[in-house]
XYZ file of C-alpha atoms in Angstrom:
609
model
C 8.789 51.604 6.027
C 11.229 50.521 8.810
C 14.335 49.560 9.196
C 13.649 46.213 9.571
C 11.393 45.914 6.665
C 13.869 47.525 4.748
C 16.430 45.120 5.455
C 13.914 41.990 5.583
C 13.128 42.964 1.775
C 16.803 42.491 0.615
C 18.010 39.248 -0.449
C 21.248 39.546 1.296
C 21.575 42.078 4.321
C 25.061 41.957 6.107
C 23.455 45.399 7.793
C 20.647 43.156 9.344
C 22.984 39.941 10.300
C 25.235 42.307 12.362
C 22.278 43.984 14.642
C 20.686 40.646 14.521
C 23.375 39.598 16.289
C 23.697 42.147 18.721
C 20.387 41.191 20.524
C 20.242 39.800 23.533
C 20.377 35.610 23.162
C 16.613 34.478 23.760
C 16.947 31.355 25.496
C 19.986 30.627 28.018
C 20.644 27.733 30.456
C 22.973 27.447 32.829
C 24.134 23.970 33.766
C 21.792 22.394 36.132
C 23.072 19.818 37.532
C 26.305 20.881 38.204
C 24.158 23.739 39.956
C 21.909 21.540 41.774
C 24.979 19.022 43.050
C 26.126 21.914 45.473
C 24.599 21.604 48.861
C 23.765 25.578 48.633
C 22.816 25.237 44.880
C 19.652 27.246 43.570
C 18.311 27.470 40.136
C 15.353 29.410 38.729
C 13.512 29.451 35.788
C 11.748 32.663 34.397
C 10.510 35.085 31.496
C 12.082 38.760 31.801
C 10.568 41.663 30.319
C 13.805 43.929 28.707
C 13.730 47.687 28.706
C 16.469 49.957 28.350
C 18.113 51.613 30.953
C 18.692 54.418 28.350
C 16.627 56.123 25.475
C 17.159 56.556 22.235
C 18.447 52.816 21.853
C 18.595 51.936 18.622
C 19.293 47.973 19.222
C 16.374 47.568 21.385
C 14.113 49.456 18.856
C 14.989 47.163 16.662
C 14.271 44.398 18.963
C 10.819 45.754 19.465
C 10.296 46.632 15.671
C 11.315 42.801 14.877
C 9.166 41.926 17.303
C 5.816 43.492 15.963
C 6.088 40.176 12.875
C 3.804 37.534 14.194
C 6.226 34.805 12.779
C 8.600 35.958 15.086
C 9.581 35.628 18.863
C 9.627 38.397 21.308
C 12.872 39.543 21.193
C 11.701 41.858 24.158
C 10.981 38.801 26.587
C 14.026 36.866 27.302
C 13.705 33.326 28.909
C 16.531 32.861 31.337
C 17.642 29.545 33.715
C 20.125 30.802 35.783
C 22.348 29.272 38.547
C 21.781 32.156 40.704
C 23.700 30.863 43.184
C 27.039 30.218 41.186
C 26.262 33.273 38.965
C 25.543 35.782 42.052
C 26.733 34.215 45.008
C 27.136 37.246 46.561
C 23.428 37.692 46.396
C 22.228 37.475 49.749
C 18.188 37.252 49.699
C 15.628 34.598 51.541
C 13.070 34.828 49.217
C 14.248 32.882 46.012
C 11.879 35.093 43.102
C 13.699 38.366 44.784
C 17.120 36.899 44.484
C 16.460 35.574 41.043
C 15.418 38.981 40.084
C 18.446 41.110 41.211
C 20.815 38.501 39.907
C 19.059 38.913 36.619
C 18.942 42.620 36.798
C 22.807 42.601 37.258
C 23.265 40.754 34.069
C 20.844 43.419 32.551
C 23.092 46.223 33.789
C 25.604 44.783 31.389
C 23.425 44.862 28.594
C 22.120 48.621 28.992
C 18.631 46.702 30.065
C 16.289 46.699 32.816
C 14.602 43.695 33.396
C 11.518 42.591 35.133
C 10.366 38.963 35.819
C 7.228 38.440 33.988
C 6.856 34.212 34.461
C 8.630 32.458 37.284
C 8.456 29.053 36.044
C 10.148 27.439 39.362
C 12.641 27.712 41.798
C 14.738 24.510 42.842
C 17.359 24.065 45.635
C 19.325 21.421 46.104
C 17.689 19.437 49.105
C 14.513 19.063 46.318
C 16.112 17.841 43.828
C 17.684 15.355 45.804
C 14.437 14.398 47.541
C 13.059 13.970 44.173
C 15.407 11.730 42.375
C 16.063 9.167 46.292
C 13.005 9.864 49.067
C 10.712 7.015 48.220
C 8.675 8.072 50.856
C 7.192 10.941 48.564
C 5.408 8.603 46.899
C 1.670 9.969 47.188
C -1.875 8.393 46.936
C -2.224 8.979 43.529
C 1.383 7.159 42.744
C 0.441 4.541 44.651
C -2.706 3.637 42.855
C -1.287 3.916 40.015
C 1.296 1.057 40.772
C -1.203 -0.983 42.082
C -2.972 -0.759 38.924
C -0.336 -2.153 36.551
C 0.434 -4.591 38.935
C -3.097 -5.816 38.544
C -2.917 -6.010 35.210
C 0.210 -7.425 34.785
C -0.751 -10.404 37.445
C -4.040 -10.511 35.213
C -2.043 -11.098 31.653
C 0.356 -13.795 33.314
C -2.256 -15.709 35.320
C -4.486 -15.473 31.368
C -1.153 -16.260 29.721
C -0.395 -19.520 31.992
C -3.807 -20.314 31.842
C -3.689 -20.467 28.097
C -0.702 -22.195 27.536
C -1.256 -25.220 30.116
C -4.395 -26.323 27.988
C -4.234 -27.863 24.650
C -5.844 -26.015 21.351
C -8.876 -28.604 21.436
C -9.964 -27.807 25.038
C -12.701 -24.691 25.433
C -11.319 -22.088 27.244
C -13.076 -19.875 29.699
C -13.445 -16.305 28.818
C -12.595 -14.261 31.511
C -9.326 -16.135 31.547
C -8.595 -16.450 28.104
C -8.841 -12.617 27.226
C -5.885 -11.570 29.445
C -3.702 -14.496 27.153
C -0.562 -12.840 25.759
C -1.018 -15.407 23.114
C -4.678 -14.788 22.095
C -4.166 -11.110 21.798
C -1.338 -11.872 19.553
C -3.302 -13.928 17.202
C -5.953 -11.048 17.088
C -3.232 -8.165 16.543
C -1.842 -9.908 13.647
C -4.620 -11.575 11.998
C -4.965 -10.831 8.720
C -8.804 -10.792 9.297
C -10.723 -12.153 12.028
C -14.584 -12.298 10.580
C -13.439 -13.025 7.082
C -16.568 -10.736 6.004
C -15.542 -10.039 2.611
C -17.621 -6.267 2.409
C -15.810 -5.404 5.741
C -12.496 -6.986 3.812
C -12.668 -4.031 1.244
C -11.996 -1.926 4.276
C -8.303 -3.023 5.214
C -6.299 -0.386 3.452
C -8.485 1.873 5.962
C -5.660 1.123 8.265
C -2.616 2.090 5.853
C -4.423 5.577 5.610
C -4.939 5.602 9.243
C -1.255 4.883 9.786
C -0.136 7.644 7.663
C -2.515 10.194 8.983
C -1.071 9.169 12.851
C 2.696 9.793 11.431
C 1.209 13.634 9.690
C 0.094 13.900 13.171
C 3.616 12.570 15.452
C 5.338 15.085 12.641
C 3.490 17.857 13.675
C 3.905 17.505 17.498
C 7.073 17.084 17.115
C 7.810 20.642 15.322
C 5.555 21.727 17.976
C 7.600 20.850 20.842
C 10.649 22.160 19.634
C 9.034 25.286 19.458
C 7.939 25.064 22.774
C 11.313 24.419 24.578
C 14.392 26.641 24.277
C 15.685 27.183 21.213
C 19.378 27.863 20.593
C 18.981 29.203 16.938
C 15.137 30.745 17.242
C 16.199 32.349 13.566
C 15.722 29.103 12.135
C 12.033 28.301 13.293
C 11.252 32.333 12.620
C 12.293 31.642 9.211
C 10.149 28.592 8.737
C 7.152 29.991 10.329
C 7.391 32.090 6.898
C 7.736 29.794 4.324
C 5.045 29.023 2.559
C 5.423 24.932 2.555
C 5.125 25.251 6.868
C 1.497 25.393 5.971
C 1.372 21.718 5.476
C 2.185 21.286 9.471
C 0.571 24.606 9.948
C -2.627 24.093 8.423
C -1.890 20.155 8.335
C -3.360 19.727 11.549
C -6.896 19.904 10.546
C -5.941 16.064 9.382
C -7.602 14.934 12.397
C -11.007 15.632 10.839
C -10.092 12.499 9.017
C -10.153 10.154 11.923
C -13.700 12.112 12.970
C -14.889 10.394 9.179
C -13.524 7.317 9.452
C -15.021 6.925 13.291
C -18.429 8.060 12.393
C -18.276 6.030 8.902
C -17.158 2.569 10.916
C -19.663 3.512 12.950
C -22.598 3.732 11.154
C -21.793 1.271 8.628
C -21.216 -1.630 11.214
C -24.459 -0.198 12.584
C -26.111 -0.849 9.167
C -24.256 -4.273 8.678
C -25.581 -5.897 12.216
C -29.679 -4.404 11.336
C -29.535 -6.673 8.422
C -29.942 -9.436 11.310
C -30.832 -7.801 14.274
C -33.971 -5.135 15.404
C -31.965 -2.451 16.518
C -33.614 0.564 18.401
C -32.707 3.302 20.663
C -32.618 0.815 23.702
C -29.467 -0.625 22.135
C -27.226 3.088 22.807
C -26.640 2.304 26.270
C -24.342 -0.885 25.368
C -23.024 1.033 22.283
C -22.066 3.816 24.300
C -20.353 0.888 26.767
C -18.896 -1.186 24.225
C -16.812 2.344 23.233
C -15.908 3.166 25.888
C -14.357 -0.348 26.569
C -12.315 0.058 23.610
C -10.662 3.705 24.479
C -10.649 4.177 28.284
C -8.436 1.726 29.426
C -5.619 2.695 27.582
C -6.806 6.200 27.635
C -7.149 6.252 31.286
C -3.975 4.500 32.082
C -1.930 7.148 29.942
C -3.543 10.406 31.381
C -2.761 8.233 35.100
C 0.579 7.802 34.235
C 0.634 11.578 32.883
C -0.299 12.511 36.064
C 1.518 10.748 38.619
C 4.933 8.850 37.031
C 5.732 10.961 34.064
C 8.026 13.666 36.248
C 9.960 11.025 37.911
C 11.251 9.787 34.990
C 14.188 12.466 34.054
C 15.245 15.648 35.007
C 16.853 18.753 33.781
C 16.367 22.649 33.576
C 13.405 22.413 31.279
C 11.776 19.456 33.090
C 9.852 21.463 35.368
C 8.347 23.443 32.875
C 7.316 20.831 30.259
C 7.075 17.678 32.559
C 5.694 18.822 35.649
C 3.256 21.639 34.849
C 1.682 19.513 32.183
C 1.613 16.230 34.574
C 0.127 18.456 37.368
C -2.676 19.935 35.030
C -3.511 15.664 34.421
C -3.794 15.420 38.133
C -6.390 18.390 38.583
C -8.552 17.662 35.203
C -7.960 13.902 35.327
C -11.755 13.535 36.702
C -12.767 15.701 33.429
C -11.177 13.080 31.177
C -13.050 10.321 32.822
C -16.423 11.907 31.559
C -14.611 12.735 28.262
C -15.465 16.361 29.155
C -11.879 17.960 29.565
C -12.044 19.907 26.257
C -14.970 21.511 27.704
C -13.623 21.905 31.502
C -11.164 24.702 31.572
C -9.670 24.123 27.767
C -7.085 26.629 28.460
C -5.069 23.883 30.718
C -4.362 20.886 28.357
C -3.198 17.474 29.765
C -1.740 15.841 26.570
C -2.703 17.974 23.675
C -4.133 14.769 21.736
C -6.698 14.182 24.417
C -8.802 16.478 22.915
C -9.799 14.382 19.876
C -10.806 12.088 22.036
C -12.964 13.806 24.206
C -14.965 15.025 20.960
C -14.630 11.631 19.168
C -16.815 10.125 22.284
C -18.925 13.047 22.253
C -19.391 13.010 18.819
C -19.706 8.892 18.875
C -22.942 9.220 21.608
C -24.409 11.516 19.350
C -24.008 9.596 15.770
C -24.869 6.451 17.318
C -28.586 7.578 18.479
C -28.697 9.732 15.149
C -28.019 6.420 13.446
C -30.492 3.844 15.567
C -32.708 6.645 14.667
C -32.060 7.011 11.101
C -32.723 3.210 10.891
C -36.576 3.716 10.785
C -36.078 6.432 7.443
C -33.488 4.900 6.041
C -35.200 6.050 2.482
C -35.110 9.629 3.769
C -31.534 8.744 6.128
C -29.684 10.878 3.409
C -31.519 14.200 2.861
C -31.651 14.190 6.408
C -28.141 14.015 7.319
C -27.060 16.366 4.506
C -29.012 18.518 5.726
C -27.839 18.224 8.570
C -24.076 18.815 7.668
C -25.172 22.037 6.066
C -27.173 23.262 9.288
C -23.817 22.647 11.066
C -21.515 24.382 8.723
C -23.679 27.792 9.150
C -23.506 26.876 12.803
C -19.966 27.177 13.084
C -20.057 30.307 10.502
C -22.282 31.664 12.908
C -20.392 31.387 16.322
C -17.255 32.147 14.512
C -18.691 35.829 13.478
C -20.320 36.096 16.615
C -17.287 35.594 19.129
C -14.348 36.243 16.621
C -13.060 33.023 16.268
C -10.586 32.319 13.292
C -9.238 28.955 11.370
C -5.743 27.754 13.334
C -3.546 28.651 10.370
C -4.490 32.498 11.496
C -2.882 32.056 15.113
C -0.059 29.264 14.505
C 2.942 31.674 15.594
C 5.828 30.628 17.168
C 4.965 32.804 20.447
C 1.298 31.111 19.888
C 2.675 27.737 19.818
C 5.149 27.943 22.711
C 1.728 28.139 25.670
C 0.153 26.074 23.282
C -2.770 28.758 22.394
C -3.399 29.933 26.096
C -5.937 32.847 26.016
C -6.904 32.271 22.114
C -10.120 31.389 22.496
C -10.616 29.977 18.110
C -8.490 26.883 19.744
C -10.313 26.320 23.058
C -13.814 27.010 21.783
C -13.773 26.310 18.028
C -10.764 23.709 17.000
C -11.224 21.571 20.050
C -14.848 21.820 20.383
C -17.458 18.985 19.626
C -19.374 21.560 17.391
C -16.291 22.074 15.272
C -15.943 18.815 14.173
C -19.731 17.884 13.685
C -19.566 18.883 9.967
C -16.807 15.848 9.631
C -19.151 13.068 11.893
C -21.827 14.258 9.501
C -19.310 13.579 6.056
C -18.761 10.161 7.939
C -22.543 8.982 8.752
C -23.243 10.191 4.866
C -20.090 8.049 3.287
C -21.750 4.808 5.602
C -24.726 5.095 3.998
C -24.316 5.321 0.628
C -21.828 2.948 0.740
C -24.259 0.828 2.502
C -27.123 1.882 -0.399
C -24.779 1.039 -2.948
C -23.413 -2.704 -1.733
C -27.271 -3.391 -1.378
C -28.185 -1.781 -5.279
C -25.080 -4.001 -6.145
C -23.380 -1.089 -7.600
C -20.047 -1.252 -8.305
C -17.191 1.370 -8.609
C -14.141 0.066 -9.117
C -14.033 0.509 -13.075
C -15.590 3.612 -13.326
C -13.104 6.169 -14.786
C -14.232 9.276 -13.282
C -14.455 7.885 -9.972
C -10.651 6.683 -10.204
C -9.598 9.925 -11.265
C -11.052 11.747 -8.549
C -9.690 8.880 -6.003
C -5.914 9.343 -7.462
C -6.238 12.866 -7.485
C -7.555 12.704 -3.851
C -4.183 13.296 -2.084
C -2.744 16.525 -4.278
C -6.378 17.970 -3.715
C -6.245 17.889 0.222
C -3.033 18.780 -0.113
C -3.529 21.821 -2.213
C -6.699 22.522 0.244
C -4.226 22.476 2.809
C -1.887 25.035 1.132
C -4.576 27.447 0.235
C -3.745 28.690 3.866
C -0.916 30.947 2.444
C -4.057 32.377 0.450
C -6.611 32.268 3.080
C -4.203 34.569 5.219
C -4.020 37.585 3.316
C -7.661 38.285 4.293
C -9.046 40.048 7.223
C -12.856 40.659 6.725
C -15.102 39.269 9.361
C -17.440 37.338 6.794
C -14.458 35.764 5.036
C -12.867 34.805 8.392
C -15.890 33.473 9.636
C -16.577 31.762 6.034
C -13.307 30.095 6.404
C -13.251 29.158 9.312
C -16.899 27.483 8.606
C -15.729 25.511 5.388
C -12.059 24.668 6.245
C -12.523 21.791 8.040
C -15.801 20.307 6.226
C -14.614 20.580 2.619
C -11.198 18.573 3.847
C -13.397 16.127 5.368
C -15.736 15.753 2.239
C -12.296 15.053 0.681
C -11.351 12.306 3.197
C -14.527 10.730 2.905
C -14.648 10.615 -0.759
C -10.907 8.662 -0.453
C -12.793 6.261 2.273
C -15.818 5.701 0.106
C -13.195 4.633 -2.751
C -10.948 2.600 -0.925
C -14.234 0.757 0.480
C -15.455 0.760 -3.506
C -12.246 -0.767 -4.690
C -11.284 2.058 -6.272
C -7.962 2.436 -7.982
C -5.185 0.455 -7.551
C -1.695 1.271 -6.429
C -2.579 3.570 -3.610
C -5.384 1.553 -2.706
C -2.439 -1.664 -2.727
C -0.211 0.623 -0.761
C -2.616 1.530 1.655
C -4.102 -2.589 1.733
C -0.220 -3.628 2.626
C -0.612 -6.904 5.487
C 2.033 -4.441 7.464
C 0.228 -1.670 8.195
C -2.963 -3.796 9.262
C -1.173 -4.421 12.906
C 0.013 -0.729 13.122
C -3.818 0.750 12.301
C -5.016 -1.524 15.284
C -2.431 0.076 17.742
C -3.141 3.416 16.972
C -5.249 4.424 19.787
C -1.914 3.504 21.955
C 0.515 4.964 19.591
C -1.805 8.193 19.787
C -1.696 8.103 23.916
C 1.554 7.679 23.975
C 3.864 9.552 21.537
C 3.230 12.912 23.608
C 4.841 11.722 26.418
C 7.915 10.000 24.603
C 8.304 13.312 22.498
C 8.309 15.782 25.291
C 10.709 13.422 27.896
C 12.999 13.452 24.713
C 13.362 17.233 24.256
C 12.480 18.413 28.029
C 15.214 16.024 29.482
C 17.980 18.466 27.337
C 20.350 20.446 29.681
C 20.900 22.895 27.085
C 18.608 24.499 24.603
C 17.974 22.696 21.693
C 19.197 23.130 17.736
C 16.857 23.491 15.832
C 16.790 21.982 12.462
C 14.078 20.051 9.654
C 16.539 17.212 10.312
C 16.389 17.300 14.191
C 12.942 17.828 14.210
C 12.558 14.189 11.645
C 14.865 12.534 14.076
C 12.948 13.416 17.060
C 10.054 12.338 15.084
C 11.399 9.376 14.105
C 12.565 8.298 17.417
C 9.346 9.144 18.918
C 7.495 6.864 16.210
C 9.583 4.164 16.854
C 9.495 3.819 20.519
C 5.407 5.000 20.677
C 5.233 1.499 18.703
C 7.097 -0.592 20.545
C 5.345 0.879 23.840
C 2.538 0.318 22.014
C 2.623 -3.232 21.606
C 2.019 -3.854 25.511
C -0.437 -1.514 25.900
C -2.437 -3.234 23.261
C -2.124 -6.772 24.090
C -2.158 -6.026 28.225
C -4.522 -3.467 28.284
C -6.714 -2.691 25.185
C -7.825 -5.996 24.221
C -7.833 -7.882 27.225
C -9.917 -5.145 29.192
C -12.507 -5.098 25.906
C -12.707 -9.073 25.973
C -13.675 -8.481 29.519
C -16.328 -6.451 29.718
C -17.588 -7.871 26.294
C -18.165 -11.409 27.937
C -19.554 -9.408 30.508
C -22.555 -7.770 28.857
C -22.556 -8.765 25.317
């Protein structure tokens, strides 16, 4: 056994504390702007690789033996934003990388270590800096549309919003007009209910449950992104990454196969609500398929615009370019892909806005439940086998690609030097968590919970006393919680069948769990968690989410990236960042729904419908 083991195994190890503290410190900033104010200022960003400049050395073996534990860093890459030209200003070199690198090396020297750059992030001299924070003449095409399309829409929401104010309540109001009113879209955020259908009633504490799954989901991100950045105490998130209650953020992610349910469930159910009056058929996709994308693109759209154009002229700092800007310039070269709702299948190594994913698969998955369903409506006696067979053919599906190419559950890869590139290279993210195929299993769960809730409300079968039923339903929460945990299990296993098993069931027996809880809540099942989730509040909150969701990414990141110093991490700094970010993605959220969501929907619903 090594050293390290040796002294990881103790419960107390002053031994280990004091070499611990002898490595090299993993993350260092010098101050930018103080750099960057100096007419000859220069700072770089980069990733050195550390050797030693002499063997045996028994610090930097230990480096590389701590190293070798997935839950830790690489102690043998340091991440370094040096003032070069403060810190070697006797440095004389033209080419910036080459002047970074000797300036580096001489700190090395110091050290006993030879370093090469592995990553340049960027280079930045003074005269850019200043030409990006004064020069509005950089302002490119893509800036420039983007400007001109808020301006629209803000000309379009106070022309509706005088509009609806000059006439009185009794006079009709035309349409087109009327759905870019401030006031309208008010009335329809916080309604209590608008159709006053008393089956789709049952369904309100859907939103309390979709509120708290977006907050599991904010909470997540946010540990994410501190692990991302630079870290002034990496110990801290080393330790975490081992304990065994991490695997509720670890493993917690797989939440989203929730919102896949409760999509696919609204879906089909509404589906089965409007045949009762209507002959639906196959010809009717085309204006599904319009009517959702109505609903998500605008605000989806205007987000990932904004992403790509705006977002890096809002701060600065030494860890701007490298959050901020690479991310916003990845939205301007795939923002075509999420137009088509394609861009986890267009070069899913480059990720504009990690959520964006979902949302690519939730329209994917949508055009493909929504035929499945107008199909389904001619066998509805059969609707059932069919679709569970269905969800079974797709399980061993995913069981089979996962043998076949290797690809493992995310709580197998979530490792802090994983999570800092945000999976680059692992292909079990790009090609299994984000893909459309990996979350068919859950659309399945949904279209099966829509129709035998729909079988059961027309058999007049009621749930809401049955004992067994409310058991299950209170028990619902520890159970996907405990499925959650049985990560810390699930890892001790290497085999290719069990990988590939797990990998398979993970996701669908979680959302077999989450659609039990929906088909309860719709039953009337239970009662305090059912009241909690049915709270008035959380109705307004549910129907923002799709904003809250768009947003949050870029509120969380500007908060951390705009840091001129690496950041302390703690569970408490990580809930205040989350915090923070929940409470301004809300109140940002409130324009984007009333300016942009609703108004753009009205629009093209008076249109064609």
């Amino acid at each position: 056994m090594s050293i390290v083991k040796v002294l990881l195994t103790t419960s107390f190890c002053p031994r280990l504390h004091e070499d611990y503290a002898k490595f090299p410190r993993l993350f260092h900033l010098d101050d930018y702007e103080t750099c960057l104010s100096q007419p000859e200022g220069l700072y770089c960003l980069g990733i050195f690789h550390a050797q030693p400049l002499r063997k045996p050395d028994r610090i930097y073996e230990l480096m590389e033996e701590y190293s070798k534990d997935p839950h830790h860093f690489n102690r043998t890459r340091l991440h370094r934003g040096y003032c070069v030209s403060a810190r070697c200003p006797h440095i004389v070199e033209a080419n910036s990388t080459l002047r970074l690198e000797k300036c580096a090396a001489q700190w090395g020297k110091s050290r006993a270590l030879r370093l090469s750059l592995l990553n340049l992030q960027y280079c930045s001299t003074h005269a850019e800096e200043y030409a990006r924070n004064h020069d509005p003449e950089q302002l490119d095409v893509p800036e420039r549309l983007f400007l001109t399309v808020v301006s629209v829409l803000l000309a379009l929401n106070f022309v509706g919003t005088m509009y609806d104010a000059v006439l009185s309540d009794d006079v009709k109001r035309n349409s087109y007009l009327a759905a870019w009113s401030l006031r309208c879209n008010w009335r329809k955020l916080t309604a209590s209910y608008e159709d006053g259908d008393p089956r789709l009633q049952a369904l309100l504490p859907v939103q309390g449950f979709r509120v708290l799954l977006l907050v599991l989901i904010i909470g997540t991100h946010s540990g994410c992104i501190h692990d991302m950045t630079y870290v002034y105490n990496p110990r801290f998130i080393e330790r975490m990454a081992k304990h065994p209650n991490l695997m509720l953020f670890m493993n917690g992610t797989s939440v989203t196969q929730a919102f896949v349910v409760l999509s696919n469930f609204l879906l089909a159910y509404n589906v089965l609500l409007f045949s009762k009056t209507h002959q639906l058929s196959l010809k009717m996709l085309p204006y599904a398929i319009i009517k959702r994308i109505s609903r998500i693109t605008p605000v989806y759209l205007l987000l990932v615009g904004y992403a790509a154009t705006w977002w890096p002229k809002l701060s600065s700092g030494p860890l701007w370019p490298m959050l901020v800007d690479s991310e916003s310039a990845i939205c301007r070269k795939k923002f075509w892909s999420h137009v088509l709702f394609i861009n986890n299948l267009v070069s899913p190594q480059d990720i504009c806005l990690v959520q964006t994913w979902f949302l690519a698969v939730d329209m994917q998955l949508y055009i493909f439940a929504s035929a499945l369903t107008l199909l389904l409506l001619n066998y509805r006696s059969k609707a059932l086998r069919i679709l569970i067979t269905l969800f079974f053919a797709s399980v061993l599906l995913n069981a089979g690609l996962a043998y076949a190419f290797e690809w493992k559950s995310l709580v197998f890869f979530v490792y802090p030097e994983n999570l800092r590139t945000m999976y680059r290279g692992i292909g079990s993210f790009a090609h299994l968590y984000m893909s459309p195929w990996g979350s068919l299993p859950a659309c399945f769960v949904g279209l099966i919970v829509a129709f035998l809730h729909h079988r059961a409300q027309e058999q007049g079968r009621k749930f809401n006393d049955n004992e067994a039923m409310t058991f299950i339903y209170n028990m619902g929460i520890p159970l996907i919680v405990s499925w959650i945990m049985a990560g810390n299990w699930a890892k001790a296993y290497t085999s290719p069948l069990f990988l590939a098993a797990y990998a398979a069931l993970e996701k669908p027996l979680l959302s077999i769990m989450f659609g039990f809880m929906i088909f309860a809540i719709a039953n009337q099942v239970g009662t305090w968690l059912r009241e909690w989730f049915g709270w008035r509040g959380w109705h307004a909150m549910g129907r923002m989410s799709l904003s809250v969701l768009m947003v949050h990414w870029c509120i969380n990141m500007a908060l951390v990236a705009s840091k001129p110093q690496p950041v302390v991490s703690s569970f408490i700094a990580a809930c205040v960042d989350a915090l923070a970010t929940l409470a301004f993605s809300y109140l940002t959220a409130i324009p984007l729904t009333l300016m942009v969501e609703y108004p753009v929907q009205k629009t093209i619903n008076a249109l064609l419908f």
